XYZ file of C-alpha atoms in Angstrom:
263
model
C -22.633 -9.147 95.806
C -22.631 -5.512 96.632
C -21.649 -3.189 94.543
C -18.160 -0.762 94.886
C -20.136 2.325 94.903
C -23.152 0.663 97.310
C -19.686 0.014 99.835
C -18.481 3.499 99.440
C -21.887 4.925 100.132
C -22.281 2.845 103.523
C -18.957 3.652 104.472
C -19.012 7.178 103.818
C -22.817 7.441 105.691
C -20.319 5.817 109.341
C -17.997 8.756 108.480
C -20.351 11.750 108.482
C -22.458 10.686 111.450
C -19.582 12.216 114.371
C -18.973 14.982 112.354
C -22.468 16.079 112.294
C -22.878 15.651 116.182
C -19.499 17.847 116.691
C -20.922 20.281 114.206
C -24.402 20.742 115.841
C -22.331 20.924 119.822
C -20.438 23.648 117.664
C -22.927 25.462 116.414
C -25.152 25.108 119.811
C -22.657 26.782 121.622
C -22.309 29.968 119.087
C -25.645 30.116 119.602
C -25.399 30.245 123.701
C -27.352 27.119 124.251
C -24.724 25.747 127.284
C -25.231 28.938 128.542
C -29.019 29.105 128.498
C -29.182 25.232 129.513
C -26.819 25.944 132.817
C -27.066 29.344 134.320
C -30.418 30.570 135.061
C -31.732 32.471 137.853
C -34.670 30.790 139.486
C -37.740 32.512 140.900
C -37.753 29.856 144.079
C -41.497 29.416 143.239
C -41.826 26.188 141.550
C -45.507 26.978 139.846
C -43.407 30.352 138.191
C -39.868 28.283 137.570
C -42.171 25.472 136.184
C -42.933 27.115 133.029
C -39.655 28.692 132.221
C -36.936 26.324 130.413
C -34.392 25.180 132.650
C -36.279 26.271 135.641
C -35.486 30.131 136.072
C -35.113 33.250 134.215
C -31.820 32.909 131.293
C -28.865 34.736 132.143
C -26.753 35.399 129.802
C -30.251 36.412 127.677
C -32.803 39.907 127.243
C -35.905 39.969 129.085
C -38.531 42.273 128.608
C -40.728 43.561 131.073
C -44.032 46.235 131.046
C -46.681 47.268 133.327
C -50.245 46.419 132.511
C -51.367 49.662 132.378
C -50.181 52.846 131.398
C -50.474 54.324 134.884
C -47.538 55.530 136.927
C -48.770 52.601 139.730
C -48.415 49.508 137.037
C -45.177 51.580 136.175
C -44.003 51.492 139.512
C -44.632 47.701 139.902
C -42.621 46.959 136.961
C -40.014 48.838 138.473
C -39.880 47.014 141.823
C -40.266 43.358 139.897
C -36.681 44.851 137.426
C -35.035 45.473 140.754
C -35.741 43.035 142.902
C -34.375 40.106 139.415
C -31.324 42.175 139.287
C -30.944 42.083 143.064
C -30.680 38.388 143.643
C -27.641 38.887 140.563
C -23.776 39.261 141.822
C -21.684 42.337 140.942
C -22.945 46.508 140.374
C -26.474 46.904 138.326
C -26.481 49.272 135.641
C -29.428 51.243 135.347
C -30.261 53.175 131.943
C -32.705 55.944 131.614
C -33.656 59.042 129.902
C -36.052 60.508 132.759
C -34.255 60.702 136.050
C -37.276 59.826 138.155
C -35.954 56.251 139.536
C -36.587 56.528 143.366
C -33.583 54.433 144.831
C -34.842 53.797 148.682
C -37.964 51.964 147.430
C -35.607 49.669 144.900
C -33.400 49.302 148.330
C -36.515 47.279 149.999
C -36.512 44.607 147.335
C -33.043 43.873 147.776
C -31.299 46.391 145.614
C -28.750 48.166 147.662
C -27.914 51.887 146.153
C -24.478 51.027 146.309
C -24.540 48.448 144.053
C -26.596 50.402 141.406
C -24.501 52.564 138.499
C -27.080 55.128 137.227
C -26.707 55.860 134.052
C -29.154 59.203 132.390
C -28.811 58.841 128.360
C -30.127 62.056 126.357
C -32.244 59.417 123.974
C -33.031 55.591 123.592
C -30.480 56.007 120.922
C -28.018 56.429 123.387
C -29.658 54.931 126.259
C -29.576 51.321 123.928
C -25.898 51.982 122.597
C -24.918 52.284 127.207
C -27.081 48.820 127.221
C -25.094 47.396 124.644
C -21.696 48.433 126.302
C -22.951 47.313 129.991
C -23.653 43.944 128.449
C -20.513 43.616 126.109
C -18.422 44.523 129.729
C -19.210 40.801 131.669
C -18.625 41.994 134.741
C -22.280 43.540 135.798
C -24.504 41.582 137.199
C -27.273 42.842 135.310
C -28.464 45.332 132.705
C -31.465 47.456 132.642
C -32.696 49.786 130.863
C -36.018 51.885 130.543
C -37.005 52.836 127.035
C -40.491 53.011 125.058
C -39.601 51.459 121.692
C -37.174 48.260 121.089
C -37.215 47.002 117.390
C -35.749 43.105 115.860
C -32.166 44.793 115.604
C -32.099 46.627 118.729
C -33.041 43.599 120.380
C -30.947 41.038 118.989
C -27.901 43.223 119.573
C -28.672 43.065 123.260
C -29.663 39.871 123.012
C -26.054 38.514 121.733
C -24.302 41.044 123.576
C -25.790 39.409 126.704
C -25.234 35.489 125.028
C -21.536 36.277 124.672
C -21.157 37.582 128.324
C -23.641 35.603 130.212
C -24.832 39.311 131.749
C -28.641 39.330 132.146
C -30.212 42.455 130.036
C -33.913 43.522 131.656
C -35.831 46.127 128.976
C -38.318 47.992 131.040
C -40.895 49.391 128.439
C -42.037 52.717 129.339
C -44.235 55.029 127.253
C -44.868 58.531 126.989
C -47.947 58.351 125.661
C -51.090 55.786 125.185
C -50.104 55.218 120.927
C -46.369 54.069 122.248
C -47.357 51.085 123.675
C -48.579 48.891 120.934
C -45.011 48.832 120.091
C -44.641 46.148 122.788
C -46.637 43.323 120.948
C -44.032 43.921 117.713
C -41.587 40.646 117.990
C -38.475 41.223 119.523
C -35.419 38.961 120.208
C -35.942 39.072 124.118
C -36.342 35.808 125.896
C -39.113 36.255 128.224
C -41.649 39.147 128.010
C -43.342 39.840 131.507
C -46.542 42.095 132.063
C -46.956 43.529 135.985
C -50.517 44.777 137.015
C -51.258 45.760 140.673
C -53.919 44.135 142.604
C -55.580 44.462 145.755
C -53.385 43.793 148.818
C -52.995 41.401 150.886
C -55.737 40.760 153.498
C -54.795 41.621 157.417
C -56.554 40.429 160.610
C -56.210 43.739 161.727
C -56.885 46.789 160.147
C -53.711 47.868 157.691
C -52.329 47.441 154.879
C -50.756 44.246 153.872
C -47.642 43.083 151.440
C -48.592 44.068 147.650
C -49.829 41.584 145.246
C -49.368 41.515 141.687
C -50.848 39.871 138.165
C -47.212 38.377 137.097
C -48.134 37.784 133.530
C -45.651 35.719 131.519
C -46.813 36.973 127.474
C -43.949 35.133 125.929
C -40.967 32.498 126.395
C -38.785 31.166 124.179
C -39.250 27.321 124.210
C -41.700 27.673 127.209
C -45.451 28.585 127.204
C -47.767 31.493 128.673
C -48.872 31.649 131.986
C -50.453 34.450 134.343
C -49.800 34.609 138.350
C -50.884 36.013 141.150
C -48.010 36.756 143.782
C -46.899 38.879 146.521
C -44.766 41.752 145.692
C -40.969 41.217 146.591
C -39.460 40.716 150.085
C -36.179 42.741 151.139
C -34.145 40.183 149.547
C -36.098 40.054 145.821
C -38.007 37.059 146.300
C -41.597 36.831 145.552
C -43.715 34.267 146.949
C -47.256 32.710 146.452
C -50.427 34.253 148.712
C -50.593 31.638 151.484
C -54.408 31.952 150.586
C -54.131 31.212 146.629
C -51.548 28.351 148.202
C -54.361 26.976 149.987
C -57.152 27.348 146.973
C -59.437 29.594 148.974
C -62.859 30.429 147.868
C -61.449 34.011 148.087
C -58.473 33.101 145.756
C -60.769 31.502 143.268
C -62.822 35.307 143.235
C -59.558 37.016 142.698
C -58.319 34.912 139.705
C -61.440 35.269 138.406
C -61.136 38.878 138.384
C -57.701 38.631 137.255
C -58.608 36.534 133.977
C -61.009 39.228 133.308
């Protein structure tokens, strides 16, 4: 015969069980997971949205993005590829910055319309983090960006929840002032996704000219997901980037270039 206390234990062990499950739906949505697991802005290039959770960039979540090098060209890239995520977003931009040197008509051709973008010039990343935080906290942006060379655990996670609560996408654009600032971007932040841009060689013409940009698209980190590295052609006047029709097709002259590019 079973014992009193062996009953009460089974019967008690029945009890808990739904309160756990309503406890962990609970605490996943504090957290932002229905959120994260519904909204997400997809690329539209299935090898890219492939390796991000839920297929497409979080909204609602801090991404971090920085150009391969330290020239003003990589800078430039990383610019464009901001721009042209916040373009396919609904509702005014805002755009944070200490150094007024944003030129808007080349933001316009990847789908970022000056009148949707509210510039905003902050006298420090102090500041220029605290206008981030605000723009995220509103919920009625469609996106957040801001330029700034440092971004520690706290500054991130700050944006980070501001943008959870909100469902507002934050973008950190990492620029430096100097060569020593940028190992500051392989510190651990709270961001989501942390993107690398590098130029590469255009795209080939039958004729002589210049064809549509390429980039190294270099995914370093996602949360839940795993590194990749791609090769794709800058974005088109509505923010979408695409695939070479070449590296589509796995042409000898592909294979050269990612061979270049893994170098």
């Amino acid at each position: 015969m079973q014992s009193p206390r062996r009953r009460y234990f089974v019967m008690h062990d029945h009890a808990v069980n739904p309160v756990i499950a309503e406890l962990r739906e609970r605490i996943e949505r504090l957290e932002g997971g229905e959120i994260r697991r519904r909204l997400v802005l997809p690329f539209g290039v299935p090898e890219i949205d492939g390796r991000l959770p839920q297929g497409g960039l979080a909204l609602g979540a801090l991404h971090e993005i920085a150009g391969g090098g330290n020239g003003a060209v990589d800078g430039a890239a990383t610019a464009l590829f901001a721009a042209a995520v916040a373009a396919r977003t609904r509702g005014p931009v805002l755009w944070c910055m200490t150094r007024a040197d944003l030129f808007a008509p080349a933001l316009a051709q990847v789908g970022l319309s000056p009148g949707r973008v509210i510039y905003v010039e902050a006298g420090d990343e102090k500041a220029l983090l605290s206008c981030m935080e605000e723009g995220l906290r509103h919920g009625g942006l469609g996106a957040v960006v801001g330029e700034l060379a440092r971004l520690s655990m706290t500054a991130s996670r700050r944006l980070q929840l501001s943008a959870e609560n909100s469902g507002t996408i934050g973008i950190a654009i990492r620029r430096w002032r100097r060569q020593t600032e940028a190992s500051d971007f392989g510190q651990p932040t709270a961001s989501a996704t942390r993107w690398r841009v590098s130029v590469l060689p255009s795209s080939p013409l039958p004729v002589p000219g210049v064809g549509r940009a390429r980039w190294l698209l270099e995914l370093i980190r996602c949360r839940a997901g795993e590194s990749a590295d791609f090769e794709v052609e800058a974005p088109d006047a509505k923010g979408r980037i695409a695939l070479p029709s070449d590296l589509v097709h796995g042409s000898s002259q592909a294979e050269a270039w990612r061979g270049r590019a893994s170098a």
